[in-house]
């Protein structure tokens, strides 16, 4: 009967344990949310999950003041391209595949196309668009801002309290009034001067005028 040396058995068990831990570690799911710079660099698209679907809207444009002038709907030809939905209600067809399918709006011709988006690693997003299943083309976008957590708009309906028909709403509790004397503070006669080159925080970064895209009228009206 053959005997395996004890130290060899320990090395074998340790190796097997490492192998099993490596094999059974689940892969992190790809996340398409965040801000992405389009291939030609003229705009950033912010992608977020809105009520079960992935949506994308213009969050920054290289040349401000654009209008959706090619839209066949005359009432929308004057709407700003900043905040305009680009990716429309994209959803996974297979839970095991990190790919979302839906529509993409092409502002250059005012038309919608069947489209898919697929993260490539953590910093690139591949977008493909097709016309009636052929004439497909695509490009790769580059991440410029990290993933976005779920929008509060997704849980608004769930968090709305229910009321009984005919019953008056409960009156809010009125806190007791208290009188307190605030301590007086004396400002220094000669405040410390600002350091040379110091800038206000408000001017350090441009204001984000788009914000939560799930609250944009064109998206909120579709998803609720």
PDB file of N, CA and C in Angstrom, residues 5-74:
ATOM      1  N   UNK A   5       3.355  11.265   1.601  1.00  0.00           N
ATOM      2  CA  UNK A   5       3.928  12.068   2.690  1.00  0.00           C
ATOM      3  C   UNK A   5       2.941  13.122   3.166  1.00  0.00           C
ATOM      4  N   UNK A   6       2.987  13.366   4.504  1.00  0.00           N
ATOM      5  CA  UNK A   6       2.028  14.296   5.103  1.00  0.00           C
ATOM      6  C   UNK A   6       2.122  15.703   4.503  1.00  0.00           C
ATOM      7  N   UNK A   7       3.367  16.178   4.298  1.00  0.00           N
ATOM      8  CA  UNK A   7       3.514  17.539   3.766  1.00  0.00           C
ATOM      9  C   UNK A   7       2.979  17.655   2.346  1.00  0.00           C
ATOM     10  N   UNK A   8       3.097  16.575   1.561  1.00  0.00           N
ATOM     11  CA  UNK A   8       2.551  16.599   0.210  1.00  0.00           C
ATOM     12  C   UNK A   8       1.026  16.636   0.243  1.00  0.00           C
ATOM     13  N   UNK A   9       0.425  15.894   1.186  1.00  0.00           N
ATOM     14  CA  UNK A   9      -1.035  15.905   1.308  1.00  0.00           C
ATOM     15  C   UNK A   9      -1.530  17.291   1.687  1.00  0.00           C
ATOM     16  N   UNK A  10      -0.826  17.968   2.581  1.00  0.00           N
ATOM     17  CA  UNK A  10      -1.241  19.306   3.001  1.00  0.00           C
ATOM     18  C   UNK A  10      -1.163  20.292   1.843  1.00  0.00           C
ATOM     19  N   UNK A  11      -0.096  20.161   1.035  1.00  0.00           N
ATOM     20  CA  UNK A  11       0.023  21.056  -0.119  1.00  0.00           C
ATOM     21  C   UNK A  11      -1.092  20.789  -1.118  1.00  0.00           C
ATOM     22  N   UNK A  12      -1.444  19.506  -1.290  1.00  0.00           N
ATOM     23  CA  UNK A  12      -2.513  19.161  -2.227  1.00  0.00           C
ATOM     24  C   UNK A  12      -3.851  19.723  -1.764  1.00  0.00           C
ATOM     25  N   UNK A  13      -4.154  19.580  -0.447  1.00  0.00           N
ATOM     26  CA  UNK A  13      -5.411  20.102   0.082  1.00  0.00           C
ATOM     27  C   UNK A  13      -5.457  21.613  -0.046  1.00  0.00           C
ATOM     28  N   UNK A  14      -4.341  22.281   0.273  1.00  0.00           N
ATOM     29  CA  UNK A  14      -4.301  23.743   0.167  1.00  0.00           C
ATOM     30  C   UNK A  14      -4.516  24.179  -1.269  1.00  0.00           C
ATOM     31  N   UNK A  15      -3.882  23.487  -2.217  1.00  0.00           N
ATOM     32  CA  UNK A  15      -4.034  23.832  -3.626  1.00  0.00           C
ATOM     33  C   UNK A  15      -5.473  23.629  -4.069  1.00  0.00           C
ATOM     34  N   UNK A  16      -6.075  22.521  -3.660  1.00  0.00           N
ATOM     35  CA  UNK A  16      -7.466  22.249  -4.054  1.00  0.00           C
ATOM     36  C   UNK A  16      -8.407  23.289  -3.476  1.00  0.00           C
ATOM     37  N   UNK A  17      -8.133  23.692  -2.205  1.00  0.00           N
ATOM     38  CA  UNK A  17      -8.994  24.714  -1.605  1.00  0.00           C
ATOM     39  C   UNK A  17      -8.915  26.017  -2.363  1.00  0.00           C
ATOM     40  N   UNK A  18      -7.701  26.420  -2.757  1.00  0.00           N
ATOM     41  CA  UNK A  18      -7.538  27.650  -3.536  1.00  0.00           C
ATOM     42  C   UNK A  18      -8.229  27.539  -4.876  1.00  0.00           C
ATOM     43  N   UNK A  19      -8.105  26.365  -5.508  1.00  0.00           N
ATOM     44  CA  UNK A  19      -8.712  26.155  -6.823  1.00  0.00           C
ATOM     45  C   UNK A  19     -10.234  26.267  -6.747  1.00  0.00           C
ATOM     46  N   UNK A  20     -10.813  25.643  -5.705  1.00  0.00           N
ATOM     47  CA  UNK A  20     -12.266  25.688  -5.566  1.00  0.00           C
ATOM     48  C   UNK A  20     -12.738  27.097  -5.273  1.00  0.00           C
ATOM     49  N   UNK A  21     -12.009  27.812  -4.421  1.00  0.00           N
ATOM     50  CA  UNK A  21     -12.409  29.181  -4.100  1.00  0.00           C
ATOM     51  C   UNK A  21     -12.359  30.053  -5.328  1.00  0.00           C
ATOM     52  N   UNK A  22     -11.358  29.815  -6.186  1.00  0.00           N
ATOM     53  CA  UNK A  22     -11.248  30.600  -7.416  1.00  0.00           C
ATOM     54  C   UNK A  22     -12.372  30.278  -8.374  1.00  0.00           C
ATOM     55  N   UNK A  23     -12.687  28.997  -8.501  1.00  0.00           N
ATOM     56  CA  UNK A  23     -13.701  28.581  -9.469  1.00  0.00           C
ATOM     57  C   UNK A  23     -15.097  29.025  -9.076  1.00  0.00           C
ATOM     58  N   UNK A  24     -15.379  29.058  -7.773  1.00  0.00           N
ATOM     59  CA  UNK A  24     -16.743  29.335  -7.345  1.00  0.00           C
ATOM     60  C   UNK A  24     -16.956  30.781  -6.936  1.00  0.00           C
ATOM     61  N   UNK A  25     -15.961  31.653  -7.157  1.00  0.00           N
ATOM     62  CA  UNK A  25     -16.149  33.078  -6.891  1.00  0.00           C
ATOM     63  C   UNK A  25     -16.977  33.687  -8.011  1.00  0.00           C
ATOM     64  N   UNK A  26     -18.179  34.252  -7.709  1.00  0.00           N
ATOM     65  CA  UNK A  26     -19.032  34.779  -8.768  1.00  0.00           C
ATOM     66  C   UNK A  26     -18.438  36.020  -9.408  1.00  0.00           C
ATOM     67  N   UNK A  27     -18.585  36.134 -10.715  1.00  0.00           N
ATOM     68  CA  UNK A  27     -18.087  37.304 -11.434  1.00  0.00           C
ATOM     69  C   UNK A  27     -19.001  38.494 -11.173  1.00  0.00           C
ATOM     70  N   UNK A  28     -18.409  39.674 -11.070  1.00  0.00           N
ATOM     71  CA  UNK A  28     -19.192  40.875 -10.848  1.00  0.00           C
ATOM     72  C   UNK A  28     -19.991  41.215 -12.098  1.00  0.00           C
ATOM     73  N   UNK A  29     -21.246  41.564 -11.891  1.00  0.00           N
ATOM     74  CA  UNK A  29     -22.105  41.903 -13.026  1.00  0.00           C
ATOM     75  C   UNK A  29     -21.659  43.234 -13.627  1.00  0.00           C
ATOM     76  N   UNK A  30     -21.667  43.311 -14.940  1.00  0.00           N
ATOM     77  CA  UNK A  30     -21.305  44.556 -15.618  1.00  0.00           C
ATOM     78  C   UNK A  30     -22.399  45.593 -15.395  1.00  0.00           C
ATOM     79  N   UNK A  31     -22.011  46.833 -15.204  1.00  0.00           N
ATOM     80  CA  UNK A  31     -22.960  47.907 -14.905  1.00  0.00           C
ATOM     81  C   UNK A  31     -22.855  48.985 -15.982  1.00  0.00           C
ATOM     82  N   UNK A  32     -23.908  49.163 -16.789  1.00  0.00           N
ATOM     83  CA  UNK A  32     -23.848  50.181 -17.845  1.00  0.00           C
ATOM     84  C   UNK A  32     -24.208  51.580 -17.360  1.00  0.00           C
ATOM     85  N   UNK A  33     -24.611  51.731 -16.095  1.00  0.00           N
ATOM     86  CA  UNK A  33     -25.013  53.055 -15.626  1.00  0.00           C
ATOM     87  C   UNK A  33     -23.792  53.949 -15.442  1.00  0.00           C
ATOM     88  N   UNK A  34     -24.038  55.254 -15.505  1.00  0.00           N
ATOM     89  CA  UNK A  34     -22.967  56.233 -15.373  1.00  0.00           C
ATOM     90  C   UNK A  34     -22.960  57.182 -16.563  1.00  0.00           C
ATOM     91  N   UNK A  35     -21.932  58.001 -16.647  1.00  0.00           N
ATOM     92  CA  UNK A  35     -21.783  58.951 -17.762  1.00  0.00           C
ATOM     93  C   UNK A  35     -20.747  58.422 -18.741  1.00  0.00           C
ATOM     94  N   UNK A  36     -21.091  58.483 -20.034  1.00  0.00           N
ATOM     95  CA  UNK A  36     -20.230  57.937 -21.088  1.00  0.00           C
ATOM     96  C   UNK A  36     -20.010  58.979 -22.174  1.00  0.00           C
ATOM     97  N   UNK A  37     -18.772  59.111 -22.592  1.00  0.00           N
ATOM     98  CA  UNK A  37     -18.459  60.023 -23.699  1.00  0.00           C
ATOM     99  C   UNK A  37     -18.597  59.265 -25.011  1.00  0.00           C
ATOM    100  N   UNK A  38     -19.357  59.843 -25.955  1.00  0.00           N
ATOM    101  CA  UNK A  38     -19.570  59.192 -27.242  1.00  0.00           C
ATOM    102  C   UNK A  38     -18.272  59.185 -28.038  1.00  0.00           C
ATOM    103  N   UNK A  39     -18.242  58.384 -29.095  1.00  0.00           N
ATOM    104  CA  UNK A  39     -16.993  58.132 -29.833  1.00  0.00           C
ATOM    105  C   UNK A  39     -16.364  59.407 -30.378  1.00  0.00           C
ATOM    106  N   UNK A  40     -17.177  60.341 -30.904  1.00  0.00           N
ATOM    107  CA  UNK A  40     -16.590  61.548 -31.486  1.00  0.00           C
ATOM    108  C   UNK A  40     -16.388  62.669 -30.465  1.00  0.00           C
ATOM    109  N   UNK A  41     -16.734  62.418 -29.188  1.00  0.00           N
ATOM    110  CA  UNK A  41     -16.449  63.368 -28.113  1.00  0.00           C
ATOM    111  C   UNK A  41     -17.335  64.583 -28.049  1.00  0.00           C
ATOM    112  N   UNK A  42     -18.440  64.613 -28.804  1.00  0.00           N
ATOM    113  CA  UNK A  42     -19.269  65.822 -28.829  1.00  0.00           C
ATOM    114  C   UNK A  42     -20.286  65.858 -27.698  1.00  0.00           C
ATOM    115  N   UNK A  43     -20.471  64.733 -26.983  1.00  0.00           N
ATOM    116  CA  UNK A  43     -21.483  64.699 -25.930  1.00  0.00           C
ATOM    117  C   UNK A  43     -21.190  63.575 -24.950  1.00  0.00           C
ATOM    118  N   UNK A  44     -21.734  63.722 -23.744  1.00  0.00           N
ATOM    119  CA  UNK A  44     -21.752  62.651 -22.753  1.00  0.00           C
ATOM    120  C   UNK A  44     -23.189  62.174 -22.600  1.00  0.00           C
ATOM    121  N   UNK A  45     -23.342  60.856 -22.441  1.00  0.00           N
ATOM    122  CA  UNK A  45     -24.662  60.269 -22.251  1.00  0.00           C
ATOM    123  C   UNK A  45     -24.719  59.674 -20.854  1.00  0.00           C
ATOM    124  N   UNK A  46     -25.698  60.085 -20.071  1.00  0.00           N
ATOM    125  CA  UNK A  46     -25.891  59.540 -18.718  1.00  0.00           C
ATOM    126  C   UNK A  46     -26.899  58.412 -18.782  1.00  0.00           C
ATOM    127  N   UNK A  47     -26.485  57.226 -18.325  1.00  0.00           N
ATOM    128  CA  UNK A  47     -27.352  56.050 -18.341  1.00  0.00           C
ATOM    129  C   UNK A  47     -27.742  55.709 -16.909  1.00  0.00           C
ATOM    130  N   UNK A  48     -29.026  55.459 -16.695  1.00  0.00           N
ATOM    131  CA  UNK A  48     -29.529  55.080 -15.377  1.00  0.00           C
ATOM    132  C   UNK A  48     -30.690  54.117 -15.552  1.00  0.00           C
ATOM    133  N   UNK A  49     -30.932  53.330 -14.514  1.00  0.00           N
ATOM    134  CA  UNK A  49     -32.068  52.412 -14.537  1.00  0.00           C
ATOM    135  C   UNK A  49     -33.304  53.149 -14.044  1.00  0.00           C
ATOM    136  N   UNK A  50     -34.312  53.238 -14.885  1.00  0.00           N
ATOM    137  CA  UNK A  50     -35.537  53.939 -14.552  1.00  0.00           C
ATOM    138  C   UNK A  50     -36.715  52.970 -14.670  1.00  0.00           C
ATOM    139  N   UNK A  51     -37.250  52.579 -13.537  1.00  0.00           N
ATOM    140  CA  UNK A  51     -38.424  51.705 -13.483  1.00  0.00           C
ATOM    141  C   UNK A  51     -38.231  50.422 -14.287  1.00  0.00           C
ATOM    142  N   UNK A  52     -37.087  49.767 -14.110  1.00  0.00           N
ATOM    143  CA  UNK A  52     -36.865  48.463 -14.727  1.00  0.00           C
ATOM    144  C   UNK A  52     -36.185  48.477 -16.075  1.00  0.00           C
ATOM    145  N   UNK A  53     -35.952  49.643 -16.655  1.00  0.00           N
ATOM    146  CA  UNK A  53     -35.292  49.727 -17.960  1.00  0.00           C
ATOM    147  C   UNK A  53     -34.123  50.695 -17.916  1.00  0.00           C
ATOM    148  N   UNK A  54     -33.142  50.470 -18.790  1.00  0.00           N
ATOM    149  CA  UNK A  54     -32.002  51.384 -18.891  1.00  0.00           C
ATOM    150  C   UNK A  54     -32.338  52.509 -19.861  1.00  0.00           C
ATOM    151  N   UNK A  55     -32.139  53.722 -19.397  1.00  0.00           N
ATOM    152  CA  UNK A  55     -32.368  54.910 -20.220  1.00  0.00           C
ATOM    153  C   UNK A  55     -31.080  55.719 -20.286  1.00  0.00           C
ATOM    154  N   UNK A  56     -30.912  56.437 -21.374  1.00  0.00           N
ATOM    155  CA  UNK A  56     -29.750  57.300 -21.519  1.00  0.00           C
ATOM    156  C   UNK A  56     -30.161  58.653 -22.044  1.00  0.00           C
ATOM    157  N   UNK A  57     -29.611  59.717 -21.471  1.00  0.00           N
ATOM    158  CA  UNK A  57     -29.933  61.075 -21.912  1.00  0.00           C
ATOM    159  C   UNK A  57     -28.649  61.888 -21.979  1.00  0.00           C
ATOM    160  N   UNK A  58     -28.656  62.908 -22.818  1.00  0.00           N
ATOM    161  CA  UNK A  58     -27.487  63.779 -22.977  1.00  0.00           C
ATOM    162  C   UNK A  58     -27.273  64.545 -21.673  1.00  0.00           C
ATOM    163  N   UNK A  59     -26.089  64.370 -21.058  1.00  0.00           N
ATOM    164  CA  UNK A  59     -25.792  65.054 -19.801  1.00  0.00           C
ATOM    165  C   UNK A  59     -24.790  66.188 -19.976  1.00  0.00           C
ATOM    166  N   UNK A  60     -24.109  66.220 -21.108  1.00  0.00           N
ATOM    167  CA  UNK A  60     -23.138  67.281 -21.418  1.00  0.00           C
ATOM    168  C   UNK A  60     -22.968  67.323 -22.922  1.00  0.00           C
ATOM    169  N   UNK A  61     -22.781  68.525 -23.461  1.00  0.00           N
ATOM    170  CA  UNK A  61     -22.536  68.671 -24.891  1.00  0.00           C
ATOM    171  C   UNK A  61     -21.398  69.660 -25.114  1.00  0.00           C
ATOM    172  N   UNK A  62     -20.555  69.328 -26.048  1.00  0.00           N
ATOM    173  CA  UNK A  62     -19.376  70.150 -26.333  1.00  0.00           C
ATOM    174  C   UNK A  62     -19.765  71.530 -26.814  1.00  0.00           C
ATOM    175  N   UNK A  63     -20.806  71.579 -27.638  1.00  0.00           N
ATOM    176  CA  UNK A  63     -21.323  72.867 -28.117  1.00  0.00           C
ATOM    177  C   UNK A  63     -22.704  73.079 -27.506  1.00  0.00           C
ATOM    178  N   UNK A  64     -22.812  73.909 -26.476  1.00  0.00           N
ATOM    179  CA  UNK A  64     -24.100  74.088 -25.792  1.00  0.00           C
ATOM    180  C   UNK A  64     -25.138  74.749 -26.699  1.00  0.00           C
ATOM    181  N   UNK A  65     -26.394  74.554 -26.319  1.00  0.00           N
ATOM    182  CA  UNK A  65     -27.488  75.239 -27.001  1.00  0.00           C
ATOM    183  C   UNK A  65     -28.098  74.486 -28.159  1.00  0.00           C
ATOM    184  N   UNK A  66     -27.796  73.185 -28.303  1.00  0.00           N
ATOM    185  CA  UNK A  66     -28.362  72.418 -29.409  1.00  0.00           C
ATOM    186  C   UNK A  66     -29.863  72.206 -29.274  1.00  0.00           C
ATOM    187  N   UNK A  67     -30.532  72.020 -30.396  1.00  0.00           N
ATOM    188  CA  UNK A  67     -31.985  71.766 -30.425  1.00  0.00           C
ATOM    189  C   UNK A  67     -32.263  70.512 -31.243  1.00  0.00           C
ATOM    190  N   UNK A  68     -33.366  69.862 -30.919  1.00  0.00           N
ATOM    191  CA  UNK A  68     -33.770  68.628 -31.603  1.00  0.00           C
ATOM    192  C   UNK A  68     -34.487  68.984 -32.908  1.00  0.00           C
ATOM    193  N   UNK A  69     -33.790  69.690 -33.779  1.00  0.00           N
ATOM    194  CA  UNK A  69     -34.424  70.280 -34.955  1.00  0.00           C
ATOM    195  C   UNK A  69     -34.797  69.266 -36.035  1.00  0.00           C
ATOM    196  N   UNK A  70     -34.230  68.050 -35.977  1.00  0.00           N
ATOM    197  CA  UNK A  70     -34.554  67.043 -36.989  1.00  0.00           C
ATOM    198  C   UNK A  70     -35.679  66.103 -36.571  1.00  0.00           C
ATOM    199  N   UNK A  71     -36.261  66.348 -35.423  1.00  0.00           N
ATOM    200  CA  UNK A  71     -37.358  65.500 -34.947  1.00  0.00           C
ATOM    201  C   UNK A  71     -38.574  65.670 -35.858  1.00  0.00           C
ATOM    202  N   UNK A  72     -39.175  64.562 -36.327  1.00  0.00           N
ATOM    203  CA  UNK A  72     -40.360  64.687 -37.183  1.00  0.00           C
ATOM    204  C   UNK A  72     -41.567  65.281 -36.455  1.00  0.00           C
ATOM    205  N   UNK A  73     -41.551  65.212 -35.122  1.00  0.00           N
ATOM    206  CA  UNK A  73     -42.612  65.829 -34.328  1.00  0.00           C
ATOM    207  C   UNK A  73     -42.291  67.318 -34.195  1.00  0.00           C
ATOM    208  N   UNK A  74     -43.062  68.151 -34.853  1.00  0.00           N
ATOM    209  CA  UNK A  74     -42.780  69.593 -34.891  1.00  0.00           C
ATOM    210  C   UNK A  74     -42.746  70.184 -33.489  1.00  0.00           C
TER     211      UNK A  74
END
